Structures are given as structure tokens and as C-alpha cells.
Tab-separated table of C-alpha atoms in Angstrom:
chain	number	residue	atom	x	y	z
A	1	UNK	CA	-38.536	11.824	-3.259
A	2	UNK	CA	-37.198	10.262	0.001
A	3	UNK	CA	-38.952	9.548	3.118
A	4	UNK	CA	-37.516	10.983	5.986
A	5	UNK	CA	-38.056	10.158	9.559
A	6	UNK	CA	-39.079	12.962	12.196
A	7	UNK	CA	-36.641	13.829	14.889
A	8	UNK	CA	-39.428	12.670	17.710
A	9	UNK	CA	-39.755	9.320	15.649
A	10	UNK	CA	-36.193	9.167	15.690
A	11	UNK	CA	-35.986	9.502	19.359
A	12	UNK	CA	-39.049	7.135	19.766
A	13	UNK	CA	-37.498	4.511	18.019
A	14	UNK	CA	-33.946	4.683	19.782
A	15	UNK	CA	-35.586	4.881	23.127
A	16	UNK	CA	-37.757	2.061	22.332
A	17	UNK	CA	-34.661	-0.095	20.917
A	18	UNK	CA	-32.393	1.072	23.819
A	19	UNK	CA	-34.828	1.096	26.749
A	20	UNK	CA	-33.826	4.563	27.757
A	21	UNK	CA	-36.012	7.787	28.204
A	22	UNK	CA	-37.103	9.861	25.498
A	23	UNK	CA	-35.876	12.963	27.128
A	24	UNK	CA	-32.703	11.241	27.543
A	25	UNK	CA	-31.944	10.411	24.034
A	26	UNK	CA	-33.211	13.544	22.781
A	27	UNK	CA	-30.529	15.654	24.913
A	28	UNK	CA	-27.902	12.788	23.775
A	29	UNK	CA	-28.491	13.618	20.240
A	30	UNK	CA	-28.563	17.176	20.452
A	31	UNK	CA	-25.247	16.964	22.918
A	32	UNK	CA	-23.966	14.522	20.073
A	33	UNK	CA	-24.207	17.598	17.420
A	34	UNK	CA	-22.473	20.003	19.496
A	35	UNK	CA	-19.938	18.141	20.432
A	36	UNK	CA	-19.217	16.985	16.924
A	37	UNK	CA	-19.354	20.511	16.077
A	38	UNK	CA	-16.882	21.352	18.921
A	39	UNK	CA	-14.502	18.800	17.625
A	40	UNK	CA	-14.769	19.941	14.358
A	41	UNK	CA	-13.880	23.565	15.658
A	42	UNK	CA	-10.964	21.942	17.584
A	43	UNK	CA	-9.584	19.343	15.435
A	44	UNK	CA	-11.251	19.380	12.092
A	45	UNK	CA	-11.974	15.696	12.538
A	46	UNK	CA	-14.407	13.847	14.664
A	47	UNK	CA	-14.573	10.181	14.598
A	48	UNK	CA	-17.959	8.458	15.861
A	49	UNK	CA	-17.732	4.793	15.847
A	50	UNK	CA	-19.928	2.822	13.925
A	51	UNK	CA	-21.022	5.708	12.087
A	52	UNK	CA	-18.269	7.757	10.441
A	53	UNK	CA	-15.488	10.245	10.085
A	54	UNK	CA	-16.557	13.958	9.876
A	55	UNK	CA	-13.781	16.296	8.731
A	56	UNK	CA	-13.664	19.644	7.741
A	57	UNK	CA	-11.974	20.598	4.304
A	58	UNK	CA	-10.423	24.211	3.708
A	59	UNK	CA	-11.158	25.377	0.058
A	60	UNK	CA	-9.030	28.483	-0.739
A	61	UNK	CA	-10.606	31.630	-2.592
A	62	UNK	CA	-11.164	31.324	-6.067
A	63	UNK	CA	-12.770	32.785	-8.848
A	64	UNK	CA	-15.885	31.141	-10.304
A	65	UNK	CA	-18.780	32.368	-12.799
A	66	UNK	CA	-22.388	32.761	-11.595
A	67	UNK	CA	-24.079	30.038	-14.272
A	68	UNK	CA	-27.258	31.837	-15.151
A	69	UNK	CA	-25.450	35.393	-16.198
A	70	UNK	CA	-22.128	34.185	-17.027
A	71	UNK	CA	-20.490	36.710	-14.553
A	72	UNK	CA	-16.895	36.193	-12.900
A	73	UNK	CA	-17.688	36.019	-9.057
A	74	UNK	CA	-15.135	35.421	-6.331
A	75	UNK	CA	-15.910	32.357	-4.104
A	76	UNK	CA	-14.738	33.030	-0.678
A	77	UNK	CA	-12.197	30.702	1.083
A	78	UNK	CA	-14.341	28.474	2.966
A	79	UNK	CA	-14.993	25.351	4.996
A	80	UNK	CA	-16.721	22.228	3.959
A	81	UNK	CA	-17.979	19.381	6.082
A	82	UNK	CA	-17.303	15.721	4.620
A	83	UNK	CA	-18.444	12.848	5.852
A	84	UNK	CA	-17.523	9.148	5.257
A	85	UNK	CA	-19.314	6.314	6.682
A	86	UNK	CA	-17.055	3.690	8.315
A	87	UNK	CA	-16.673	0.413	6.115
A	88	UNK	CA	-19.348	-1.216	8.215
A	89	UNK	CA	-22.117	0.746	7.382
A	90	UNK	CA	-20.859	1.335	3.927
A	91	UNK	CA	-20.998	-2.425	3.925
A	92	UNK	CA	-24.055	-2.962	5.650
A	93	UNK	CA	-25.881	-0.425	3.531
A	94	UNK	CA	-24.338	-1.692	-0.025
A	95	UNK	CA	-24.938	-5.386	0.994
A	96	UNK	CA	-27.902	-5.997	-1.790
A	97	UNK	CA	-24.948	-4.967	-4.450
A	98	UNK	CA	-22.015	-5.935	-2.518
A	99	UNK	CA	-21.028	-8.904	-4.780
A	100	UNK	CA	-20.912	-7.223	-7.794
A	101	UNK	CA	-17.886	-6.393	-9.295
A	102	UNK	CA	-16.455	-3.971	-12.020
A	103	UNK	CA	-16.161	-5.684	-15.954
A	104	UNK	CA	-14.198	-5.133	-18.394
A	105	UNK	CA	-15.698	-3.484	-21.672
A	106	UNK	CA	-14.506	-4.653	-24.860
A	107	UNK	CA	-15.023	-1.949	-27.033
A	108	UNK	CA	-12.329	-1.584	-29.332
A	109	UNK	CA	-10.750	-4.929	-30.439
A	110	UNK	CA	-13.917	-6.897	-29.501
A	111	UNK	CA	-12.730	-10.410	-31.097
A	112	UNK	CA	-8.806	-10.523	-30.454
A	113	UNK	CA	-8.357	-10.589	-26.850
A	114	UNK	CA	-11.165	-12.485	-26.215
A	115	UNK	CA	-11.513	-15.523	-28.567
A	116	UNK	CA	-8.352	-16.899	-28.868
A	117	UNK	CA	-7.242	-17.438	-25.341
A	118	UNK	CA	-9.894	-19.555	-24.422
A	119	UNK	CA	-9.219	-22.450	-27.270
A	120	UNK	CA	-5.374	-21.816	-26.350
A	121	UNK	CA	-5.758	-23.173	-22.563
A	122	UNK	CA	-8.503	-25.537	-23.099
A	123	UNK	CA	-6.710	-27.212	-25.950
A	124	UNK	CA	-3.265	-27.423	-25.157
A	125	UNK	CA	-2.368	-29.489	-28.420
A	126	UNK	CA	-1.128	-27.257	-31.206
A	127	UNK	CA	-2.531	-29.707	-33.456
A	128	UNK	CA	-5.578	-29.430	-35.933
A	129	UNK	CA	-5.989	-33.060	-35.885
A	130	UNK	CA	-7.750	-33.625	-32.694
A	131	UNK	CA	-9.668	-30.883	-33.374
A	132	UNK	CA	-11.216	-32.448	-36.363
A	133	UNK	CA	-11.332	-35.364	-35.084
A	134	UNK	CA	-13.340	-34.730	-32.425
A	135	UNK	CA	-16.100	-33.356	-34.090
A	136	UNK	CA	-15.445	-29.905	-33.690
A	137	UNK	CA	-16.543	-29.344	-37.504
A	138	UNK	CA	-19.974	-28.433	-35.986
A	139	UNK	CA	-18.599	-25.011	-34.712
A	140	UNK	CA	-18.945	-22.075	-36.267
A	141	UNK	CA	-16.748	-21.252	-39.023
A	142	UNK	CA	-15.721	-17.977	-37.665
A	143	UNK	CA	-14.708	-19.622	-34.172
A	144	UNK	CA	-13.295	-22.267	-35.784
A	145	UNK	CA	-10.926	-19.622	-37.751
A	146	UNK	CA	-9.833	-18.235	-34.633
A	147	UNK	CA	-9.074	-21.759	-32.983
A	148	UNK	CA	-6.665	-22.662	-36.012
A	149	UNK	CA	-5.067	-19.303	-36.188
A	150	UNK	CA	-3.178	-19.571	-33.190
A	151	UNK	CA	-2.419	-23.135	-33.088
A	152	UNK	CA	-0.719	-22.860	-36.722
A	153	UNK	CA	1.494	-19.949	-35.422
A	154	UNK	CA	2.077	-22.419	-32.332
A	155	UNK	CA	2.784	-25.278	-34.469
A	156	UNK	CA	5.404	-23.110	-36.578
A	157	UNK	CA	6.734	-21.359	-33.481
A	158	UNK	CA	7.384	-24.822	-32.360
A	159	UNK	CA	9.096	-26.270	-35.163
A	160	UNK	CA	11.146	-23.336	-35.990
A	161	UNK	CA	12.068	-21.998	-33.117
A	162	UNK	CA	14.312	-24.431	-31.027
A	163	UNK	CA	15.987	-25.755	-34.009
A	164	UNK	CA	17.141	-21.896	-35.040
A	165	UNK	CA	17.883	-20.637	-31.473
A	166	UNK	CA	19.509	-24.019	-29.943
A	167	UNK	CA	20.947	-25.781	-32.212
A	168	UNK	CA	19.051	-28.599	-30.813
A	169	UNK	CA	18.195	-31.215	-33.643
A	170	UNK	CA	14.280	-31.621	-33.921
A	171	UNK	CA	14.410	-34.845	-34.927
A	172	UNK	CA	16.615	-36.592	-38.468
A	173	UNK	CA	20.120	-37.902	-37.565
A	174	UNK	CA	21.795	-38.483	-33.896
A	175	UNK	CA	24.941	-37.877	-35.798
A	176	UNK	CA	24.223	-34.129	-35.730
A	177	UNK	CA	24.452	-33.885	-31.942
A	178	UNK	CA	28.391	-34.287	-32.209
A	179	UNK	CA	29.049	-31.349	-34.230
A	180	UNK	CA	26.345	-29.147	-32.624
A	181	UNK	CA	27.114	-29.565	-29.363
A	182	UNK	CA	30.500	-28.080	-29.741
A	183	UNK	CA	28.977	-25.093	-31.284
A	184	UNK	CA	27.171	-23.920	-28.311
A	185	UNK	CA	29.122	-21.625	-26.306
A	186	UNK	CA	28.652	-21.124	-22.710
A	187	UNK	CA	26.669	-18.026	-22.415
A	188	UNK	CA	28.572	-15.443	-20.634
A	189	UNK	CA	25.603	-13.409	-18.759
A	190	UNK	CA	24.238	-16.374	-17.146
A	191	UNK	CA	26.547	-16.551	-13.987
A	192	UNK	CA	24.827	-18.250	-12.045
A	193	UNK	CA	22.251	-20.730	-13.678
A	194	UNK	CA	22.779	-22.319	-16.606
A	195	UNK	CA	19.790	-22.663	-19.284
A	196	UNK	CA	19.520	-25.762	-20.979
A	197	UNK	CA	17.206	-26.008	-24.155
A	198	UNK	CA	15.835	-29.669	-24.135
A	199	UNK	CA	14.955	-29.897	-27.726
A	200	UNK	CA	16.779	-32.820	-28.295
A	201	UNK	CA	13.613	-35.164	-28.716
A	202	UNK	CA	15.395	-37.930	-30.793
A	203	UNK	CA	12.117	-39.522	-31.357
A	204	UNK	CA	12.605	-41.615	-34.498
A	205	UNK	CA	15.984	-42.970	-33.522
A	206	UNK	CA	14.767	-44.276	-30.194
A	207	UNK	CA	12.065	-46.169	-32.022
A	208	UNK	CA	14.682	-47.753	-34.069
A	209	UNK	CA	17.348	-48.308	-31.480
A	210	UNK	CA	15.315	-50.566	-29.296
A	211	UNK	CA	16.242	-53.543	-30.785
A	212	UNK	CA	16.573	-56.337	-27.439
A	213	UNK	CA	18.185	-58.541	-29.536
A	214	UNK	CA	21.735	-56.619	-29.840
A	215	UNK	CA	21.592	-56.292	-25.819
A	216	UNK	CA	23.761	-59.464	-25.418
A	217	UNK	CA	27.030	-57.825	-26.152
A	218	UNK	CA	26.729	-56.147	-23.084
A	219	UNK	CA	29.929	-53.922	-23.626
A	220	UNK	CA	27.648	-51.012	-21.693
A	221	UNK	CA	28.239	-47.361	-21.174
A	222	UNK	CA	29.748	-46.244	-17.899
A	223	UNK	CA	28.201	-43.533	-15.793
A	224	UNK	CA	29.813	-41.311	-13.266
A	225	UNK	CA	29.490	-38.254	-11.339
A	226	UNK	CA	29.961	-34.874	-13.155
A	227	UNK	CA	30.045	-31.508	-11.584
A	228	UNK	CA	27.839	-28.806	-13.570
A	229	UNK	CA	29.981	-25.808	-15.115
A	230	UNK	CA	29.241	-22.939	-17.457
A	231	UNK	CA	27.565	-23.462	-20.582
A	232	UNK	CA	26.604	-27.124	-19.419
A	233	UNK	CA	22.903	-28.258	-20.292
A	234	UNK	CA	21.687	-31.816	-19.884
A	235	UNK	CA	21.709	-32.692	-23.448
A	236	UNK	CA	25.529	-31.426	-23.672
A	237	UNK	CA	26.044	-33.825	-20.613
A	238	UNK	CA	23.896	-36.636	-21.978
A	239	UNK	CA	25.969	-36.289	-25.382
A	240	UNK	CA	29.563	-36.020	-23.592
A	241	UNK	CA	28.517	-39.612	-21.620
A	242	UNK	CA	26.297	-41.072	-23.656
A	243	UNK	CA	27.215	-40.181	-27.368
A	244	UNK	CA	23.390	-39.282	-27.597
A	245	UNK	CA	22.367	-36.029	-26.469
A	246	UNK	CA	18.374	-37.179	-26.968
A	247	UNK	CA	19.138	-39.455	-23.746
A	248	UNK	CA	19.260	-36.596	-21.587
A	249	UNK	CA	16.077	-37.320	-19.275
A	250	UNK	CA	17.847	-40.674	-18.138
A	251	UNK	CA	20.427	-38.063	-16.622
A	252	UNK	CA	17.382	-36.097	-15.216
A	253	UNK	CA	15.721	-38.962	-13.997
A	254	UNK	CA	18.580	-39.863	-11.133
A	255	UNK	CA	18.888	-36.236	-10.518
A	256	UNK	CA	15.428	-35.206	-9.486
A	257	UNK	CA	16.212	-34.128	-6.139
A	258	UNK	CA	19.114	-32.026	-7.296
A	259	UNK	CA	17.287	-30.263	-10.809
A	260	UNK	CA	13.802	-28.419	-9.830
A	261	UNK	CA	13.559	-27.384	-13.638
A	262	UNK	CA	15.180	-29.445	-16.271
A	263	UNK	CA	16.175	-26.463	-18.140
A	264	UNK	CA	17.951	-24.996	-15.348
A	265	UNK	CA	21.357	-26.301	-13.747
A	266	UNK	CA	23.105	-24.622	-11.060
A	267	UNK	CA	26.863	-24.408	-11.362
A	268	UNK	CA	28.408	-26.480	-9.116
A	269	UNK	CA	25.991	-29.053	-8.921
A	270	UNK	CA	27.194	-32.518	-8.678
A	271	UNK	CA	25.088	-34.719	-10.817
A	272	UNK	CA	25.276	-38.236	-11.154
A	273	UNK	CA	25.339	-39.968	-14.657
A	274	UNK	CA	23.575	-43.437	-14.661
A	275	UNK	CA	25.493	-46.329	-16.196
A	276	UNK	CA	24.177	-47.857	-19.360
A	277	UNK	CA	23.975	-51.563	-19.953
A	278	UNK	CA	24.210	-51.313	-23.222
A	279	UNK	CA	25.559	-48.829	-26.254
A	280	UNK	CA	22.989	-46.082	-27.088
A	281	UNK	CA	22.694	-47.822	-29.946
A	282	UNK	CA	22.056	-51.053	-28.374
A	283	UNK	CA	20.022	-50.396	-25.444
A	284	UNK	CA	18.824	-53.295	-23.613
A	285	UNK	CA	14.936	-53.823	-22.176
A	286	UNK	CA	16.192	-52.350	-18.656
A	287	UNK	CA	18.180	-49.381	-20.350
A	288	UNK	CA	14.983	-48.455	-21.931
A	289	UNK	CA	12.239	-48.829	-19.052
A	290	UNK	CA	14.671	-46.498	-17.114
A	291	UNK	CA	15.201	-44.310	-20.106
A	292	UNK	CA	11.284	-44.447	-20.686
A	293	UNK	CA	11.002	-43.374	-16.895
A	294	UNK	CA	13.114	-40.555	-17.438
A	295	UNK	CA	10.871	-39.058	-19.977
A	296	UNK	CA	7.954	-39.740	-17.902
A	297	UNK	CA	9.437	-37.643	-15.344
A	298	UNK	CA	10.373	-34.664	-18.057
A	299	UNK	CA	6.867	-34.730	-19.078
A	300	UNK	CA	5.582	-34.299	-15.746
A	301	UNK	CA	7.957	-31.842	-14.540
A	302	UNK	CA	7.192	-29.838	-18.051
A	303	UNK	CA	3.410	-30.062	-17.402
A	304	UNK	CA	3.785	-28.573	-14.054
A	305	UNK	CA	5.715	-26.010	-15.473
A	306	UNK	CA	3.251	-25.349	-18.017
A	307	UNK	CA	5.342	-25.831	-20.867
A	308	UNK	CA	3.785	-26.679	-24.206
A	309	UNK	CA	6.218	-29.733	-24.800
A	310	UNK	CA	5.214	-31.813	-21.909
A	311	UNK	CA	3.058	-34.153	-24.062
A	312	UNK	CA	5.462	-34.981	-26.407
A	313	UNK	CA	7.770	-36.182	-24.511
A	314	UNK	CA	4.797	-38.589	-23.173
A	315	UNK	CA	4.506	-39.345	-26.857
A	316	UNK	CA	7.851	-40.365	-27.234
A	317	UNK	CA	7.667	-42.862	-24.612
A	318	UNK	CA	4.316	-44.009	-25.885
A	319	UNK	CA	5.981	-45.267	-28.978
A	320	UNK	CA	8.541	-47.518	-27.039
A	321	UNK	CA	6.576	-50.539	-26.254
A	322	UNK	CA	7.259	-50.039	-22.355
A	323	UNK	CA	3.562	-50.083	-21.158
A	324	UNK	CA	4.429	-51.437	-17.891
A	325	UNK	CA	6.627	-48.118	-17.043
A	326	UNK	CA	3.169	-46.250	-18.310
A	327	UNK	CA	1.307	-48.103	-15.887
A	328	UNK	CA	3.820	-47.113	-13.061
A	329	UNK	CA	3.003	-43.337	-13.538
A	330	UNK	CA	-0.447	-44.104	-14.672
A	331	UNK	CA	-2.005	-42.207	-11.970
A	332	UNK	CA	-0.188	-39.134	-12.517
A	333	UNK	CA	-0.284	-39.076	-15.871
A	334	UNK	CA	-3.272	-36.997	-17.756
A	335	UNK	CA	-5.451	-38.980	-19.637
A	336	UNK	CA	-5.936	-36.435	-22.162
A	337	UNK	CA	-2.229	-36.449	-22.686
A	338	UNK	CA	-2.280	-40.005	-23.128
A	339	UNK	CA	-5.018	-39.774	-25.548
A	340	UNK	CA	-3.319	-37.297	-27.654
A	341	UNK	CA	-0.213	-39.262	-27.401
A	342	UNK	CA	-2.361	-42.487	-29.103
A	343	UNK	CA	-3.978	-40.066	-31.810
A	344	UNK	CA	-0.728	-38.996	-33.242
A	345	UNK	CA	1.184	-41.197	-35.590
A	346	UNK	CA	4.377	-40.054	-37.089
A	347	UNK	CA	6.166	-37.289	-35.287
A	348	UNK	CA	4.252	-34.433	-34.138
A	349	UNK	CA	7.582	-32.264	-34.210
A	350	UNK	CA	7.474	-32.887	-37.990
A	351	UNK	CA	4.150	-32.027	-39.359
B	1	UNK	CA	-11.765	14.473	17.886
B	2	UNK	CA	-11.796	10.587	18.834
B	3	UNK	CA	-14.911	8.766	19.444
B	4	UNK	CA	-13.421	8.350	22.926
B	5	UNK	CA	-13.087	11.706	23.527
B	6	UNK	CA	-16.802	12.164	22.613
B	7	UNK	CA	-18.208	9.557	24.570
B	8	UNK	CA	-16.082	11.292	27.718
B	9	UNK	CA	-17.381	14.929	26.899
B	10	UNK	CA	-21.122	13.560	26.576
B	11	UNK	CA	-20.754	11.333	29.831
B	12	UNK	CA	-19.766	15.091	31.531
B	13	UNK	CA	-22.324	16.785	30.207
B	14	UNK	CA	-25.100	14.347	30.830
B	15	UNK	CA	-24.054	13.171	33.978
B	16	UNK	CA	-23.943	9.265	33.019
B	17	UNK	CA	-21.362	6.783	33.061
B	18	UNK	CA	-18.969	6.492	30.121
B	19	UNK	CA	-20.163	2.900	29.475
B	20	UNK	CA	-24.163	4.165	29.500
B	21	UNK	CA	-23.120	6.795	27.166
B	22	UNK	CA	-21.523	4.059	24.886
B	23	UNK	CA	-24.362	1.824	25.236
B	24	UNK	CA	-26.698	4.651	24.007
B	25	UNK	CA	-24.946	5.979	21.365
B	26	UNK	CA	-24.344	2.576	19.817
B	27	UNK	CA	-27.832	1.619	19.885
B	28	UNK	CA	-28.769	5.139	18.705
B	29	UNK	CA	-26.662	4.295	15.727
B	30	UNK	CA	-27.619	1.283	15.314
B	31	UNK	CA	-31.230	2.334	15.166
B	32	UNK	CA	-30.260	5.094	12.636
B	33	UNK	CA	-28.754	2.151	10.748
B	34	UNK	CA	-31.814	0.205	10.363
B	35	UNK	CA	-34.067	3.427	9.447
B	36	UNK	CA	-31.355	4.211	6.921
B	37	UNK	CA	-31.437	0.721	5.191
B	38	UNK	CA	-35.223	1.168	4.785
B	39	UNK	CA	-34.652	3.823	2.331
B	40	UNK	CA	-35.504	6.678	5.042
B	41	UNK	CA	-33.455	9.671	5.420
B	42	UNK	CA	-32.607	10.721	9.438
B	43	UNK	CA	-31.965	14.116	9.970
B	44	UNK	CA	-30.946	15.101	13.928
B	45	UNK	CA	-31.422	19.065	14.406
B	46	UNK	CA	-28.323	21.158	14.498
B	47	UNK	CA	-26.006	18.205	13.244
B	48	UNK	CA	-27.382	16.941	9.851
B	49	UNK	CA	-29.304	14.530	7.356
B	50	UNK	CA	-28.211	11.039	6.398
B	51	UNK	CA	-29.590	9.788	3.491
B	52	UNK	CA	-29.007	6.549	1.386
B	53	UNK	CA	-29.294	6.490	-2.238
B	54	UNK	CA	-28.368	3.773	-5.009
B	55	UNK	CA	-25.809	5.103	-7.614
B	56	UNK	CA	-26.614	3.670	-10.788
B	57	UNK	CA	-23.828	1.658	-12.798
B	58	UNK	CA	-21.692	3.467	-14.965
B	59	UNK	CA	-18.720	3.272	-17.157
B	60	UNK	CA	-15.405	4.392	-16.218
B	61	UNK	CA	-11.920	4.133	-17.428
B	62	UNK	CA	-9.416	1.889	-15.557
B	63	UNK	CA	-5.715	3.692	-16.098
B	64	UNK	CA	-3.942	0.797	-14.855
B	65	UNK	CA	-5.483	-1.741	-17.353
B	66	UNK	CA	-5.871	0.661	-19.895
B	67	UNK	CA	-9.744	-0.442	-20.196
B	68	UNK	CA	-13.422	0.911	-20.041
B	69	UNK	CA	-15.078	-0.892	-16.866
B	70	UNK	CA	-18.620	-0.946	-16.105
B	71	UNK	CA	-18.747	-0.017	-12.309
B	72	UNK	CA	-21.728	-1.729	-10.931
B	73	UNK	CA	-24.703	-0.276	-8.973
B	74	UNK	CA	-23.936	0.955	-5.485
B	75	UNK	CA	-25.940	1.833	-2.364
B	76	UNK	CA	-24.304	4.585	-0.778
B	77	UNK	CA	-24.938	6.949	2.780
B	78	UNK	CA	-24.929	10.621	2.004
B	79	UNK	CA	-24.191	13.139	5.021
B	80	UNK	CA	-25.555	16.812	4.147
B	81	UNK	CA	-24.470	18.903	7.312
B	82	UNK	CA	-27.164	20.936	8.697
B	83	UNK	CA	-27.438	24.691	7.823
B	84	UNK	CA	-26.468	25.972	11.231
B	85	UNK	CA	-23.690	23.733	11.573
B	86	UNK	CA	-22.480	24.781	8.292
B	87	UNK	CA	-22.805	28.324	8.683
B	88	UNK	CA	-21.196	27.938	11.954
B	89	UNK	CA	-18.118	26.271	10.363
B	90	UNK	CA	-17.900	28.038	7.120
B	91	UNK	CA	-15.151	30.511	7.842
B	92	UNK	CA	-13.533	28.879	11.059
B	93	UNK	CA	-10.114	28.359	10.076
B	94	UNK	CA	-7.890	25.874	11.930
B	95	UNK	CA	-4.832	27.030	13.538
B	96	UNK	CA	-2.787	24.100	12.075
B	97	UNK	CA	-4.176	24.637	8.614
């Protein structure tokens, strides 16, 4: 049972707190009640600062039932007096519990929504290998299963989705680009931006291409400027100028201030196409450094955009013997991603 | 009726300045607040009773997220109008209603 302070005690306390006489406080409270009543009669609402808001609510006539006898009775139309405390008072009274927040109760599907997102976020690598290597075997078998299933789905999606949808060759022969770029039609519904799918990570051929010995020929590949047209993607432009779509990060590198997201080009934008000292098949040392820098820029941007592929661009660079370029970007590259690239041998795309 | 109207009316009736009424009213409400915080009810004749109580934590359905939520316990203030006030206002129909 709740204790209740008597009215005279209340008056005593208030008189003590405010320094006013008891009779004055007594009158004040009685008058306050009276004025409140008048206010409710007149306006239907009374606001008392610091305490709350009193309001009258009118209820129309309705039929109810006597709970004891079940007999129907008519409840006449009447008023009720409602009170809503000010937020100050509410917060003050509730301060003990104020920090608590409602919590979601998982009743129906307890495992599915809870467990998979956690490994998915913490371990962005869609690979089983690092998990096994890190000694994750000790984990309980069921949670291990939940880790692996989404990872397999991601790996499968990663392998099949880009190659089917965008005709972007996953690895294999560079010759594929020539035929496949012609297949790509400009998408009519995209009026302002052209999506570009930079799936053209031509990892194996890059590794094969870096023969500094062949750079003496000095034929070179001319650059230029190019206005973006509908249907253009960075890799189609790269294919046009360099005859190799996978070199698109090199174009991206010099147009960083014109392109926000490497997947999206604005129509009408003038892109600078950097020249190459060698041919795409015989890149010079400097070419490779520049292209590597381009790949790292793509990695950084994809990382910023939260794209899964980001680390594969870094992985490409790590296979290139361009340590000084990596050193240059050292403080911007995530150590975990660098570690990831060193743990993989062979293409992560063909697994 | 706004707070300033209330203060104005009280100052006329008690023959005190509005600022004094304001100070006393604020002091009274602060004292009431303190008393309420000690889990003690406050009742003012002709006005009603204020009490606080703790609502237990409860399960509720959030229609937006379509999930069941456990709402935390909460301490609230409750007002119960005095029977005289209730009776006087029970069948008063406001003009604009």
C-alpha cells in the first residue's frame, strides 16, 4: 500500500521549502484546485507548468454490462479528467529506469536472423580458408555451420553473378574482352548515370604480363580525353584505349576527382585517359606502378562503399611485386585486408 | 487555461504579485515532486491524488518491426481526481464539444 502524506504535512513541507506562511500555502493549494476546476469547466484543459496537463474527455453514452449479473446497462455520457505529466516530471520520476530500452524478443526464428549476420560482418572474407587457419575449429560445431553456409552462398554468388549478368570475364583469357564488350548494350532506362560493373579483374594475365625486359620496345599506348556516353563503363573505355578491359583502374586513378563511385559514370563527363609507356602486353615498370596505384584506389573506394570485392583488388596488387606502391598507401590500407591477400594463393575468384 | 492565466487568477484571488505566486507555485510543485519521488502519495483536497508506481516490464508487439518487444519497467505518475471534482465536472458539456 502506498503511503500518503497528509495535507497538513504537505503544507508544512511546502511552507518550509518556500519560506512562506502555512496559511498562505494552504490557501494557494485550495485556490489552485478551485481555479483548475474553473479552467476545466471553461476550456476543458488546464496546463500547470512543471506538473502537467489536465484535460476533460467526453465519453458518449454507451451500453455496458454489469460484470456481476451480466445485465445490460446504459452508461450515460460523461466526462473523465485526464492527466499527463510534463516530460520533466516523467523523466525525474522514471530516472531509475530511464536508460532501459525495449528489446526485441526472438520467439519464432531464434537462430536464423541472429547468428548469420554476426560472422558476415566481422569476417568479410567469403573464404573458408582463413577461418580454418585462424584456429576457429574449436568453435562449437553448430555455430561453425552457421558461419560456413552464408559464406558458401556468398562465394557462389560472387562466382556466378557477375559473369552471367555483366559479361565481365572472371579470369581466363584477355581476348574475351574484345568480343564481349560489343555485346554490352547501353541500358536505356539509365538516363543520367551509367552503371559500370568492374568485374574485370584480370589477375592472372597481369601477373604474366609484367616482363620488364620487353619494355625496351617503347611503342607506347596513347591516352587522350573521352566524353562519357550512354552505355560507357570504365572497363569498356579501357578496352577501347588499351585493348584490355582489366586496366580500367588506371583510368580511374587519374579521374578520382571526377568519379565518386567507380561503378557509376556521369554522362557527358570528360575523362582523362592516361597514356601507357608500353603496350598492354608489355607494360613498363612505371606503367605497372601506376596501374597498381589505380587498383589500390579502387580498393580504397570499394572499401569505403562497403563492397565485398574491395580486397580482391588489393590482392591483385599484392601479386605484382610493387611493394613501394603498397608502402605508399600503407597507412590507408586495412592491415586485415593485407593479411588476407597474403593468405591466398591462386585466384580467390576461381575456387 | 494556460499556466499564465492560472497565475494571473491566483494572484487576483490571493492578492499577491504574479511573480510571487509563480515562485510559490513552483516551490509547491517541486516539493510535491520530491514527495512523489519518495514513493509517497500526495493528495490535495478538492483536486485529487498523485501517486507514483512502477509498471512492470511487459511484452508487446511492435507493428512496425513486426516483432515482439520486451518493454522495460517504468515508473510513472498517476493522478486520480478527487470525487468532488469528478462529480462536478462529470456531466458538464463544453460549448465547443
